[in-house]
């Protein structure tokens, strides 16, 4: 059975002004991401990886074309609807974990669930399950400063999927980690994707990790192409 398309960019344009010049990052770009797959975004710095992730995550508006999340055209939606989609359907992981330092690992994962209206009991149970799934349940009560880099990123991944999103967008999630730790974190991320059926788009410079994903895409001349 064909997997459902949960993210689609259709003929998307994105430009930025540089003085009197216009810098075109994406030109009539097309891309689809399907449920249950992990796609590597591999491209040199400055070609638009972060721009693509920001557009896909509804953090920026395209200058042309359309972005669909779970079949819904998002380009012309009001800000409150775009915020609701980001909160419910999209999870973000960055190169730096951005965990709240004053809260424990468990509390960091509970936070987005509480914001979405879950009870404290439900949020705590799901956070504990996610920490166990990421194999760091024994570190639940530790604050970020007490965790290793790999542990911090696994907590960040768990937090990103706490509200059971359709899409996970990750920008160099293992970029600050040594190769062995990066591989371990990716193993946990891959297992989570396979188990939950979410779709993941991961920007990375790590070609070894990219080779382990379902597909690899790059940005060339403003187009998104598979390689």
mmCIF file with all atom_site columns, N, CA and C in Angstrom, residues 34-37 165-166 192-199:
data_model
loop_
_atom_site.group_PDB
_atom_site.id
_atom_site.type_symbol
_atom_site.label_atom_id
_atom_site.label_alt_id
_atom_site.label_comp_id
_atom_site.label_asym_id
_atom_site.label_entity_id
_atom_site.label_seq_id
_atom_site.pdbx_PDB_ins_code
_atom_site.Cartn_x
_atom_site.Cartn_y
_atom_site.Cartn_z
_atom_site.occupancy
_atom_site.B_iso_or_equiv
_atom_site.pdbx_formal_charge
_atom_site.auth_seq_id
_atom_site.auth_comp_id
_atom_site.auth_asym_id
_atom_site.auth_atom_id
_atom_site.pdbx_PDB_model_num
ATOM 1  N N  . UNK A 1 34  ? 6.729  11.248 2.732  1.00 0.00 ? 34  UNK A N  1
ATOM 2  C CA . UNK A 1 34  ? 5.643  10.320 3.029  1.00 0.00 ? 34  UNK A CA 1
ATOM 3  C C  . UNK A 1 34  ? 5.752  9.750  4.439  1.00 0.00 ? 34  UNK A C  1
ATOM 4  N N  . UNK A 1 35  ? 4.635  9.351  4.971  1.00 0.00 ? 35  UNK A N  1
ATOM 5  C CA . UNK A 1 35  ? 4.584  8.786  6.316  1.00 0.00 ? 35  UNK A CA 1
ATOM 6  C C  . UNK A 1 35  ? 5.497  7.573  6.422  1.00 0.00 ? 35  UNK A C  1
ATOM 7  N N  . UNK A 1 36  ? 6.234  7.488  7.513  1.00 0.00 ? 36  UNK A N  1
ATOM 8  C CA . UNK A 1 36  ? 7.063  6.319  7.783  1.00 0.00 ? 36  UNK A CA 1
ATOM 9  C C  . UNK A 1 36  ? 8.408  6.291  7.111  1.00 0.00 ? 36  UNK A C  1
ATOM 10 N N  . UNK A 1 37  ? 8.786  7.376  6.426  1.00 0.00 ? 37  UNK A N  1
ATOM 11 C CA . UNK A 1 37  ? 10.094 7.379  5.770  1.00 0.00 ? 37  UNK A CA 1
ATOM 12 C C  . UNK A 1 37  ? 11.005 8.437  6.363  1.00 0.00 ? 37  UNK A C  1
ATOM 13 N N  . UNK A 1 165 ? 3.535  14.144 16.426 1.00 0.00 ? 165 UNK A N  1
ATOM 14 C CA . UNK A 1 165 ? 3.379  14.876 15.168 1.00 0.00 ? 165 UNK A CA 1
ATOM 15 C C  . UNK A 1 165 ? 3.383  13.929 13.969 1.00 0.00 ? 165 UNK A C  1
ATOM 16 N N  . UNK A 1 166 ? 2.975  14.469 12.830 1.00 0.00 ? 166 UNK A N  1
ATOM 17 C CA . UNK A 1 166 ? 3.066  13.710 11.576 1.00 0.00 ? 166 UNK A CA 1
ATOM 18 C C  . UNK A 1 166 ? 4.464  13.792 10.982 1.00 0.00 ? 166 UNK A C  1
ATOM 19 N N  . UNK A 1 192 ? 12.358 5.083  16.421 1.00 0.00 ? 192 UNK A N  1
ATOM 20 C CA . UNK A 1 192 ? 11.166 5.865  16.755 1.00 0.00 ? 192 UNK A CA 1
ATOM 21 C C  . UNK A 1 192 ? 10.316 6.116  15.513 1.00 0.00 ? 192 UNK A C  1
ATOM 22 N N  . UNK A 1 193 ? 10.955 6.477  14.401 1.00 0.00 ? 193 UNK A N  1
ATOM 23 C CA . UNK A 1 193 ? 10.234 6.715  13.150 1.00 0.00 ? 193 UNK A CA 1
ATOM 24 C C  . UNK A 1 193 ? 9.531  5.444  12.684 1.00 0.00 ? 193 UNK A C  1
ATOM 25 N N  . UNK A 1 194 ? 10.242 4.324  12.717 1.00 0.00 ? 194 UNK A N  1
ATOM 26 C CA . UNK A 1 194 ? 9.669  3.064  12.239 1.00 0.00 ? 194 UNK A CA 1
ATOM 27 C C  . UNK A 1 194 ? 8.493  2.637  13.105 1.00 0.00 ? 194 UNK A C  1
ATOM 28 N N  . UNK A 1 195 ? 8.625  2.851  14.396 1.00 0.00 ? 195 UNK A N  1
ATOM 29 C CA . UNK A 1 195 ? 7.581  2.405  15.318 1.00 0.00 ? 195 UNK A CA 1
ATOM 30 C C  . UNK A 1 195 ? 6.338  3.284  15.228 1.00 0.00 ? 195 UNK A C  1
ATOM 31 N N  . UNK A 1 196 ? 6.548  4.596  15.059 1.00 0.00 ? 196 UNK A N  1
ATOM 32 C CA . UNK A 1 196 ? 5.431  5.539  15.123 1.00 0.00 ? 196 UNK A CA 1
ATOM 33 C C  . UNK A 1 196 ? 4.809  5.840  13.767 1.00 0.00 ? 196 UNK A C  1
ATOM 34 N N  . UNK A 1 197 ? 5.574  5.639  12.686 1.00 0.00 ? 197 UNK A N  1
ATOM 35 C CA . UNK A 1 197 ? 5.049  5.944  11.358 1.00 0.00 ? 197 UNK A CA 1
ATOM 36 C C  . UNK A 1 197 ? 5.116  7.412  10.981 1.00 0.00 ? 197 UNK A C  1
ATOM 37 N N  . UNK A 1 198 ? 5.823  8.234  11.785 1.00 0.00 ? 198 UNK A N  1
ATOM 38 C CA . UNK A 1 198 ? 5.964  9.638  11.391 1.00 0.00 ? 198 UNK A CA 1
ATOM 39 C C  . UNK A 1 198 ? 6.949  9.760  10.229 1.00 0.00 ? 198 UNK A C  1
ATOM 40 N N  . UNK A 1 199 ? 6.973  10.894 9.606  1.00 0.00 ? 199 UNK A N  1
ATOM 41 C CA . UNK A 1 199 ? 7.873  11.161 8.484  1.00 0.00 ? 199 UNK A CA 1
ATOM 42 C C  . UNK A 1 199 ? 8.973  12.100 8.956  1.00 0.00 ? 199 UNK A C  1
#
